[in-house]
Short mmCIF file of C-alpha atoms and ligand atoms in Angstrom, two decimals:
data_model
loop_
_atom_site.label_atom_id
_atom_site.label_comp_id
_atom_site.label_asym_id
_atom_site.label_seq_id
_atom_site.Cartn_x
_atom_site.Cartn_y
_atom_site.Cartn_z
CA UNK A 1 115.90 81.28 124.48
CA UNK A 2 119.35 80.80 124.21
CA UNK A 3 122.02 80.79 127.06
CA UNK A 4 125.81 81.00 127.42
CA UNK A 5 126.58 78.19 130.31
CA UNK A 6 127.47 80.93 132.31
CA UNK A 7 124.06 83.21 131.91
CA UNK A 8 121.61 84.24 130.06
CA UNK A 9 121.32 85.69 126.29
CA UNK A 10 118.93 87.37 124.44
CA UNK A 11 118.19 84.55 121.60
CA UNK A 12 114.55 86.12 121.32
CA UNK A 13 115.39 89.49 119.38
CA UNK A 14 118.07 87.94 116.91
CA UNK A 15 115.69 85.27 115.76
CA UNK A 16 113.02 87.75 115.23
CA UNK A 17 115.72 89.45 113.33
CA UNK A 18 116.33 86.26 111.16
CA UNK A 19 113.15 86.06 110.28
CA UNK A 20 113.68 89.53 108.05
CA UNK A 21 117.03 88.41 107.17
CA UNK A 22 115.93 89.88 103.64
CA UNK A 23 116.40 93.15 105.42
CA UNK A 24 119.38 92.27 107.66
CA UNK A 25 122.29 93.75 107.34
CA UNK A 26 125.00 91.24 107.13
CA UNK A 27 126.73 89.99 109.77
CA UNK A 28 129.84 91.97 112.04
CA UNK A 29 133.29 91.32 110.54
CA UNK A 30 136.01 91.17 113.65
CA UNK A 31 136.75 95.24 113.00
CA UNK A 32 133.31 96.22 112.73
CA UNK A 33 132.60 94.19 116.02
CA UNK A 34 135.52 96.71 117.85
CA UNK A 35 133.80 99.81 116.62
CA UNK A 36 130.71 98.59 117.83
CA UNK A 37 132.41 97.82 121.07
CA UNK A 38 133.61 101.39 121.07
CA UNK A 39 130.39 102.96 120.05
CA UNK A 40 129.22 101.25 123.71
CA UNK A 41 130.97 104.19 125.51
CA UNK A 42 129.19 107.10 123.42
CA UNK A 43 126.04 108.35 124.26
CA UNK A 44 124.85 110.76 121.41
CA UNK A 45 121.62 110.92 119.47
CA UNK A 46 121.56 113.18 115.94
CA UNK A 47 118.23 113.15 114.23
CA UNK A 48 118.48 114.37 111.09
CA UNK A 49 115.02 115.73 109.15
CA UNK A 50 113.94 116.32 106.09
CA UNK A 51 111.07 115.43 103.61
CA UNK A 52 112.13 113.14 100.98
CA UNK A 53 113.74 110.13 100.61
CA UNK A 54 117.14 110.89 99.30
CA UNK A 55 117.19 114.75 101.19
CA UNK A 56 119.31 113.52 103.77
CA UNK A 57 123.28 114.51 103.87
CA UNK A 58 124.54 110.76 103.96
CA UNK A 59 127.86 112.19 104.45
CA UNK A 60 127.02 113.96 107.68
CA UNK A 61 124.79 110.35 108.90
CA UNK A 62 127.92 108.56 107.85
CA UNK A 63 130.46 110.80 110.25
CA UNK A 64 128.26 110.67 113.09
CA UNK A 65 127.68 107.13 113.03
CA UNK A 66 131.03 105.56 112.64
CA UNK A 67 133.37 108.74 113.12
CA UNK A 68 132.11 110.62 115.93
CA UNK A 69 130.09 107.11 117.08
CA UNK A 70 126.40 108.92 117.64
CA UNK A 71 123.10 107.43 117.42
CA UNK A 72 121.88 109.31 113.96
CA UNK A 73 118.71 108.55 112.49
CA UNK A 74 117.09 110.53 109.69
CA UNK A 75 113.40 111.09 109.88
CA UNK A 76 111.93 111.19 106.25
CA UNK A 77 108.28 112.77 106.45
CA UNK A 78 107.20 111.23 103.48
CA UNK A 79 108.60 108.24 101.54
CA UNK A 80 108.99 109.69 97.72
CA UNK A 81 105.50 108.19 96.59
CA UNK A 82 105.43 111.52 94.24
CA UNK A 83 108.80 111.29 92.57
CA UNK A 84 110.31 110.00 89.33
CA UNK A 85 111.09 106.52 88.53
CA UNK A 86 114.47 105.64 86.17
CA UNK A 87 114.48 102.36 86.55
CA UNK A 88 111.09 100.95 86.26
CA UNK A 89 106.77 101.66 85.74
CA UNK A 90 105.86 102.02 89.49
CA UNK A 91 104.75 105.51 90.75
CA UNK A 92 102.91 106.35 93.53
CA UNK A 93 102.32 103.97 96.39
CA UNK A 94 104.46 101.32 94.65
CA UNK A 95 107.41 103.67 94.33
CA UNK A 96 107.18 105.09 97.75
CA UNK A 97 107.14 100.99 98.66
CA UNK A 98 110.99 101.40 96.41
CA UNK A 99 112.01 104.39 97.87
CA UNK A 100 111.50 102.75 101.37
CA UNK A 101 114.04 100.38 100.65
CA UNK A 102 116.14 102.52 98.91
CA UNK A 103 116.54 104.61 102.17
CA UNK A 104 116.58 101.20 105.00
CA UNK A 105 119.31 100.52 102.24
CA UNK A 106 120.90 103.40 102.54
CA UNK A 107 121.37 102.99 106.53
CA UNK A 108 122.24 99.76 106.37
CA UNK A 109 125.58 100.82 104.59
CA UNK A 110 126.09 103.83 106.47
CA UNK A 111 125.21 102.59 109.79
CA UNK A 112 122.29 104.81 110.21
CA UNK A 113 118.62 104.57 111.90
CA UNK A 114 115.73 105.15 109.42
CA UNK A 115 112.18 106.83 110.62
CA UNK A 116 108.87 107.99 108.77
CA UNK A 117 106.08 110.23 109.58
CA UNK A 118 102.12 109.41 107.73
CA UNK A 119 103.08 112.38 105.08
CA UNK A 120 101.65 111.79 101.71
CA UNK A 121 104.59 112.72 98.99
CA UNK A 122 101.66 114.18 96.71
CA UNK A 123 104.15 115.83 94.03
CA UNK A 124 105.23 118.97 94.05
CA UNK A 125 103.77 121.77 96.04
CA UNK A 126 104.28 125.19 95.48
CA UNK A 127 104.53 126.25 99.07
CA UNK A 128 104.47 124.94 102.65
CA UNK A 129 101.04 126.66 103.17
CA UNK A 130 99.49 124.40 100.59
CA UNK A 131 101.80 120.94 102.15
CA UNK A 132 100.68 121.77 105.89
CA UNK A 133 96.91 122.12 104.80
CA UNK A 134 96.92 118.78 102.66
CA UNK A 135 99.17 117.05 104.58
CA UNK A 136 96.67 117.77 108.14
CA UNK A 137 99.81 119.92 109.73
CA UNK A 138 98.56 118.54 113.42
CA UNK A 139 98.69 114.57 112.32
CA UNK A 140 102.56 114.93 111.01
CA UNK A 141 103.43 117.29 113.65
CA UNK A 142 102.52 114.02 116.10
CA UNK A 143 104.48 111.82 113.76
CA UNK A 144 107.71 113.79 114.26
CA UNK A 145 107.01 114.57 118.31
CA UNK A 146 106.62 110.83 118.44
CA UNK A 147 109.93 109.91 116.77
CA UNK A 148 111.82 112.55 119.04
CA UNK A 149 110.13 111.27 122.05
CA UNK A 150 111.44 107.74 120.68
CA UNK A 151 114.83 108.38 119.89
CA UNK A 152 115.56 111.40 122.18
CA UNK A 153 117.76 113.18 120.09
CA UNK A 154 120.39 115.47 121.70
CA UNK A 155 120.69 117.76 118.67
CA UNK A 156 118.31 117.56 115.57
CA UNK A 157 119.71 118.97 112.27
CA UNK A 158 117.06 120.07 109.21
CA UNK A 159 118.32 120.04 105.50
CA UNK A 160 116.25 122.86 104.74
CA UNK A 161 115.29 126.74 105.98
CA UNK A 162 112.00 127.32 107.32
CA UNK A 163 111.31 130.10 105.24
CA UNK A 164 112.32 129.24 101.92
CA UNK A 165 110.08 130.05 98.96
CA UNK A 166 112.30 128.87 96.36
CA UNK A 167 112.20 125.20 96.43
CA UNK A 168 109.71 122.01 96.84
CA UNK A 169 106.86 123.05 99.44
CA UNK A 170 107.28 119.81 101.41
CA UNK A 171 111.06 120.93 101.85
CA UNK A 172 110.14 124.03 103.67
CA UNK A 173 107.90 122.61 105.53
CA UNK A 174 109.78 119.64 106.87
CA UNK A 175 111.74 122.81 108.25
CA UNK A 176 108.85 124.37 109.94
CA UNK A 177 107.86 120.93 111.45
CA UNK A 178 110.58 120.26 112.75
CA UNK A 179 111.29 123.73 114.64
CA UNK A 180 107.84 122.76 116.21
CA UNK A 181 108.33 119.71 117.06
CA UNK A 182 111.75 120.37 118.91
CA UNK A 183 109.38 122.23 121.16
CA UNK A 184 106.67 120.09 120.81
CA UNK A 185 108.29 117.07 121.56
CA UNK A 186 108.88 118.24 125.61
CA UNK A 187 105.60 119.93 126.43
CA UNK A 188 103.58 117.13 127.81
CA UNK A 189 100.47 118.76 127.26
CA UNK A 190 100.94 118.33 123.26
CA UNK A 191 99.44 115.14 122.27
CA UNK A 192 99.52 113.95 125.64
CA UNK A 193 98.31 110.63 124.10
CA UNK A 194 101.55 109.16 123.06
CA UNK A 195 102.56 109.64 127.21
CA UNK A 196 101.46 106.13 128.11
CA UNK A 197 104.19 104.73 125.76
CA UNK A 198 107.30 107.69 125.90
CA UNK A 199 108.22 110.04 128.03
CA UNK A 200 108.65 114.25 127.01
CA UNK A 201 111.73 115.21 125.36
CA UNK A 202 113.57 118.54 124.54
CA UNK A 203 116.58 117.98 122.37
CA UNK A 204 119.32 120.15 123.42
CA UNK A 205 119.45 122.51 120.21
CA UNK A 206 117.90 122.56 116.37
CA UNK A 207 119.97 123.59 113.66
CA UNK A 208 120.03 123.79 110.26
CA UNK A 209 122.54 122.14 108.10
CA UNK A 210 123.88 124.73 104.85
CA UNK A 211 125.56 124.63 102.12
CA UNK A 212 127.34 127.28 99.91
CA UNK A 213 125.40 125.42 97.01
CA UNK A 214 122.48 126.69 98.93
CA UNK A 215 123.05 129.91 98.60
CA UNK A 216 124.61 129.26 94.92
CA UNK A 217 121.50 128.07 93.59
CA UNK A 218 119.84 131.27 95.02
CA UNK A 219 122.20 133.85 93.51
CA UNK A 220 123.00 134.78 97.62
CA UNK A 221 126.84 135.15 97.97
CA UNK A 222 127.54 132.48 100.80
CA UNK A 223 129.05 134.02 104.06
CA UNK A 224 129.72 131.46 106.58
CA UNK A 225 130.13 134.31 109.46
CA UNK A 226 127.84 133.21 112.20
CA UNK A 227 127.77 129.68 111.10
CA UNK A 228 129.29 126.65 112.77
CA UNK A 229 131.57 124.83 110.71
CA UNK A 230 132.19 121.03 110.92
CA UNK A 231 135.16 118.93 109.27
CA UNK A 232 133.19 115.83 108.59
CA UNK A 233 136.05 114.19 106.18
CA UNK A 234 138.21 111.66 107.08
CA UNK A 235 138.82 108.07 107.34
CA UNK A 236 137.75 105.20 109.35
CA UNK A 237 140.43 102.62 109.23
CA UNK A 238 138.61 99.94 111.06
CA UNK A 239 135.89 99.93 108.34
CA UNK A 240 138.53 100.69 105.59
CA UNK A 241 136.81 103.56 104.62
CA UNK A 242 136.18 107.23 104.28
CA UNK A 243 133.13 109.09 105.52
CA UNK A 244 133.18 109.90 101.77
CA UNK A 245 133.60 106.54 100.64
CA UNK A 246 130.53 105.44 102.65
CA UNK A 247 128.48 108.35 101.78
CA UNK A 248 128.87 107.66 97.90
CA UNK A 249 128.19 104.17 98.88
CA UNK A 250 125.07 104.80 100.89
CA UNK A 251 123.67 107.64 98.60
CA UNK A 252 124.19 105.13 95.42
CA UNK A 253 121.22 103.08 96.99
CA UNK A 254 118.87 105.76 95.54
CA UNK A 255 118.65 104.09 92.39
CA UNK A 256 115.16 105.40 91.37
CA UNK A 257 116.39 108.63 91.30
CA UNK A 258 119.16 107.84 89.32
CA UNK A 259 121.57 109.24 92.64
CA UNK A 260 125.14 108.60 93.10
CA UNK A 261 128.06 110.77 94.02
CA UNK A 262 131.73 110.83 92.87
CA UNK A 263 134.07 110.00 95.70
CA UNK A 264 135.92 113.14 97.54
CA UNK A 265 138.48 111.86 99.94
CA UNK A 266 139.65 114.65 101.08
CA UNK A 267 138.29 117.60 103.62
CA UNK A 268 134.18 117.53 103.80
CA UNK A 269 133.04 121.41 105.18
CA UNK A 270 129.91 121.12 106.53
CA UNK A 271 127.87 124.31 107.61
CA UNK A 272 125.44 124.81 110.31
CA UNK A 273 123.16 127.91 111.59
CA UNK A 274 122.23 127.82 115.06
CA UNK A 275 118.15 127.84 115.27
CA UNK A 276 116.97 127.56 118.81
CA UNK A 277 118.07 125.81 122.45
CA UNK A 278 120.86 126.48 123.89
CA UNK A 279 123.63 128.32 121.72
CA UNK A 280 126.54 126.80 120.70
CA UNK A 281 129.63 127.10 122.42
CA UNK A 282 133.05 126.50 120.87
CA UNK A 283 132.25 125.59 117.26
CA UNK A 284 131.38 122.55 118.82
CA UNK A 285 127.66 121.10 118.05
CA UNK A 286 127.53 119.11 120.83
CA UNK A 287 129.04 121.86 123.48
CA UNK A 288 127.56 121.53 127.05
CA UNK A 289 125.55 118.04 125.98
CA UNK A 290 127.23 114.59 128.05
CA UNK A 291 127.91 111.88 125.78
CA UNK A 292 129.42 109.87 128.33
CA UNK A 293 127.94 106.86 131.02
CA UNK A 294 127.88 110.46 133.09
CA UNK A 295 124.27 111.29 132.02
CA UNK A 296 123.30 107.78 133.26
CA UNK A 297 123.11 107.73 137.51
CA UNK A 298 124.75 104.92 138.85
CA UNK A 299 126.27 104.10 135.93
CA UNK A 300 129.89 104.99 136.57
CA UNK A 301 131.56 101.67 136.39
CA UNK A 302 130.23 101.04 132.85
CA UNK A 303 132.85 103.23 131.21
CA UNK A 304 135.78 101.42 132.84
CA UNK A 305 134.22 97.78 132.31
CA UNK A 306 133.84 99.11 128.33
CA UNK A 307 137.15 100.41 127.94
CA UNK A 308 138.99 96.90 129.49
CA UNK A 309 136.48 95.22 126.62
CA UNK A 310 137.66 97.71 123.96
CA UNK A 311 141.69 97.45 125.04
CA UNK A 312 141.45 93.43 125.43
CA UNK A 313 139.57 92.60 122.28
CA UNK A 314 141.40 90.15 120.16
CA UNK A 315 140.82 90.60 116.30
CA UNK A 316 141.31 86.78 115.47
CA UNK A 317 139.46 85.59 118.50
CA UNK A 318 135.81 88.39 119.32
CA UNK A 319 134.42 85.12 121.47
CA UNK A 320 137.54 85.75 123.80
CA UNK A 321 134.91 89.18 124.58
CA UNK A 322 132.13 87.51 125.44
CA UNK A 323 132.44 86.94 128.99
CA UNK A 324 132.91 90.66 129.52
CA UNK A 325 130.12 91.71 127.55
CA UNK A 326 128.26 89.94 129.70
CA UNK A 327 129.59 91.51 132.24
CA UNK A 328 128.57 95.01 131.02
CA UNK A 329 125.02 93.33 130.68
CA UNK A 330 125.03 92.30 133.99
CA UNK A 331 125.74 96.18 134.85
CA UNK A 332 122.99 97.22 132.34
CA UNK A 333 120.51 95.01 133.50
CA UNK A 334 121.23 96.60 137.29
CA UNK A 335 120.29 100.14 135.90
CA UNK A 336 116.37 98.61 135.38
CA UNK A 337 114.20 101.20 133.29
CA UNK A 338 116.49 103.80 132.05
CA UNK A 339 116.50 104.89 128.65
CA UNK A 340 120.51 104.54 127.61
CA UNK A 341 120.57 100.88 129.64
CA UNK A 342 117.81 99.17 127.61
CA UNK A 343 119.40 101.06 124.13
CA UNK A 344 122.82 99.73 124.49
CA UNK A 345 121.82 96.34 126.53
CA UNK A 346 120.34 95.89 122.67
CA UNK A 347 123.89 97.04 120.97
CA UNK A 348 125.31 94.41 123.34
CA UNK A 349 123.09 91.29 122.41
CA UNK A 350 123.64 91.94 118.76
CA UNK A 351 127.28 91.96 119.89
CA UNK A 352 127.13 89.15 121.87
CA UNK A 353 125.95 86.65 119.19
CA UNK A 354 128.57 88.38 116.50
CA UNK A 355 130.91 87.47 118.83
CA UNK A 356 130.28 83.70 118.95
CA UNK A 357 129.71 84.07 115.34
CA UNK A 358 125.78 82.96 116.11
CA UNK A 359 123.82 82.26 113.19
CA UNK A 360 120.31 82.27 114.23
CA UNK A 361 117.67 81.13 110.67
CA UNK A 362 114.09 80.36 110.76
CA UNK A 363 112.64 79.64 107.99
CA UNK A 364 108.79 78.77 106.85
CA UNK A 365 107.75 77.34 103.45
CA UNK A 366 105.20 79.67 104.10
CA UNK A 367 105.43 83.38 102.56
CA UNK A 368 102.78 84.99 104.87
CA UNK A 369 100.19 83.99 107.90
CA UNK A 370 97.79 86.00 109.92
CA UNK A 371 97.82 86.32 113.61
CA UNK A 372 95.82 83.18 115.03
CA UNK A 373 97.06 80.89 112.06
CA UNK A 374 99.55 77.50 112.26
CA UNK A 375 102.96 77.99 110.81
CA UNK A 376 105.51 75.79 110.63
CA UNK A 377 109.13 76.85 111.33
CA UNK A 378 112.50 75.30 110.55
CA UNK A 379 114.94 76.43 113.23
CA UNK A 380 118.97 76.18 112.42
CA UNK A 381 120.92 77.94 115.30
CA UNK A 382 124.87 77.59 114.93
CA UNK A 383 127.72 78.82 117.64
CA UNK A 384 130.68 79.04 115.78
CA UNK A 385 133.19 79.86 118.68
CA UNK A 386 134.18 77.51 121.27
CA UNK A 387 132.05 79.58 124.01
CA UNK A 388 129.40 76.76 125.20
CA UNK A 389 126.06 78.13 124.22
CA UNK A 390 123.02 76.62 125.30
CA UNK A 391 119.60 76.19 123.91
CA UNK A 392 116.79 77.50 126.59
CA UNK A 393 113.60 78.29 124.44
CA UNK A 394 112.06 79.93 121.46
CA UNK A 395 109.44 82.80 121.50
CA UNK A 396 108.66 84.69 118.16
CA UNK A 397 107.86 88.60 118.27
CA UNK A 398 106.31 90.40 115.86
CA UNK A 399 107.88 92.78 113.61
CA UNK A 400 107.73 96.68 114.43
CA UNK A 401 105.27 97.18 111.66
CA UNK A 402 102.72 95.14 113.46
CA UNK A 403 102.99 96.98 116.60
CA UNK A 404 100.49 99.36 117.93
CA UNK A 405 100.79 103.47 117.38
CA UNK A 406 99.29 105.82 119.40
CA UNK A 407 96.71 108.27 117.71
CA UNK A 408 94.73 110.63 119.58
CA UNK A 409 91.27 108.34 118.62
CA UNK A 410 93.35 104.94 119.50
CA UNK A 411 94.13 106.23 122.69
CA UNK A 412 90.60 107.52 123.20
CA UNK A 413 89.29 103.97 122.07
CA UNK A 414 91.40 102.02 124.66
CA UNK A 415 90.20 104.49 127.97
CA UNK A 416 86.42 104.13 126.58
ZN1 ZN B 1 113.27 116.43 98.48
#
């Protein structure tokens, strides 16, 4: 563990992260560090779900991560192990292995969170009869109540209609999935088994995300009456960027499907139709949901202390900040087991060591070891800011892929 002279840091969680630098995304430049800052004050959650690898509307993930600041994760059922292949022999398992990366690359550029369910991408299916039955509808519906009950999304957002005939079955399906699992998700007597680990959670509203080229492709003249409408253009000027720029950015990483987008700067409509929850008041997707410290009792000094950070931060020197992100931690720590307090207690270690410029490296001459084996780690740890940092202890955590999941039989197992 690592320290600051003045308390305690979280050195555990970035060196795990080291260890998959392969995967890291790279490290905060001194603007991206003040959005992050900002993004401390917003608590929104958009989980965005479809079936594929490359169905999800990386313009829309790129607005609500780093224009309107929301968490926004998209939950993939399946990862593409049935699709095409441009640039190279692999299909099936080893291109689904491809199309993984593809998408964690994807998120890393446009600041997304990336989630799967156990769905097997089996090729094209004619309907979402014929997906549900081969897919075991009941074992993917638990996948996708799981990841809601995770993330706790406020509003989640399908690419597709629920009762479409005209396109891929697993499309359609994702649809129907979803709609179930919104109410799924908060009834605590559906798999009850994953309620030793998260809690129930109903999202606030489902909708589905349309698109005149919907309707296009159907022969269907598009008429938006009824349907909330979202500007999603624009520019972020502390990443440089467009929403558009990053989308054609984030949806080039598709490169077994041969994707990539021309750039459109300019106005980005996006379409949505109301599906269940509470309506929508005001055009406005997130009407009647708090994405302020509000939701969060006892929290009300949080927004003040993050504001002071925000208005104080100086570009040439982040370090100058970390003395009052530790102060927010302080105030997180204080709020014990709540949900928002241990999600943005993480957003503030990661910005606590990009704000000393920490670079945290371990590095084995080993590729892989099982649990139980010896391996032998070379440790570099580096503070490049004049904030005295001090070396407490090392502890190595597994990566998420080893953790446990809760199935119905596992659960069953561990009471037996
Ligand atoms: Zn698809």
């Amino acid at each position: 563990m690592l320290s600051c002279s003045r308390c305690a840091l979280a050195g555990l969680l970035m060196i795990a992260a080291s260890l998959r630098a392969a995967e890291a995304p790279p490290p905060m430049d001194a603007a991206e560090i003040r959005l992050a800052l900002e993004k401390l004050d917003v608590l929104g959650r958009v989980l965005y779900v479809a079936a594929h690898p490359d169905d999800e509307n990386t313009g829309l993930i790129a607005y609500w991560a780093n224009g309107a600041l929301y968490d926004t994760a998209y939950l993939s059922l399946t990862r593409g192990d049935g699709g095409q292949n441009l640039i190279g022999p692999e299909l099936g398992e080893q291109l689904g292995v491809i199309r993984t990366q593809e998408l964690l690359a994807a998120r890393r550029i446009d600041h997304g969170k990336q989630f799967f369910t156990r769905a097997n991408d089996f090729g094209f299916s004619k309907s979402s009869a014929e997906t549900l039955r081969i897919w075991d509808r009941e074992k993917i519906l638990g996948d996708a109540v799981w990841a809601i009950r995770k993330f706790r999304p406020d509003i989640i957002v399908t690419r597709f209609p629920a009762d479409d005939d005209k396109t891929h079955g697993h499309h359609t399906a994702s649809a129907q999935l979803a709609a179930e699992a919104f109410k799924a998700a908060a009834d605590p007597k559906r798999f009850p088994e994953q309620l030793e680990f998260v809690r129930p959670w109903q999202a606030t509203r489902l909708l589905w995300n349309t698109s005149p080229f919907f309707f296009r492709a159907r022969n269907i003249p598009f008429d938006p009456t009824g349907l909330i409408l979202l500007e999603a253009g624009g520019y972020q000027p502390l990443l440089g960027k467009s929403y558009a720029e990053i989308d054609a950015a984030s949806r080039t990483m598709h490169k077994s499907q041969g994707f990539g987008v021309s750039i459109e700067r300019g106005e980005q409509k996006e379409y949505f139709k109301f599906l269940e929850g509470k309506p929508v008041e005001g055009g406005d997707l997130f009407s009647g949901i708090d994405t302020t410290w509000a939701r969060v009792p006892q929290a009300a000094d949080l927004s003040a202390k993050i504001r002071v950070l925000v208005a104080g931060y100086d570009m040439k020197q982040p370090s100058k900040s970390v003395a009052g992100l530790l102060d927010v931690r302080k105030s997180l720590q204080k709020l014990g087991d709540d949900f928002w307090a241990k999600e943005k207690l993480a957003e503030v270690d990661v910005l606590i060591a990009a704000c000393l410029g920490l670079h945290l490296e371990a590095v084995s001459e080993k590729l892989a070891a099982q649990p139980g084996e010896t391996l032998a780690l070379q440790i570099e740890a580096i503070n490049r800011s004049p904030v005295p940092v001090k070396w407490k202890s090392l502890r190595l955590k597994s990566p998420p892929s080893t953790r446990r999941y809760p199935t119905a039989s596992s659960s069953q197992k561990r009471r037996a």
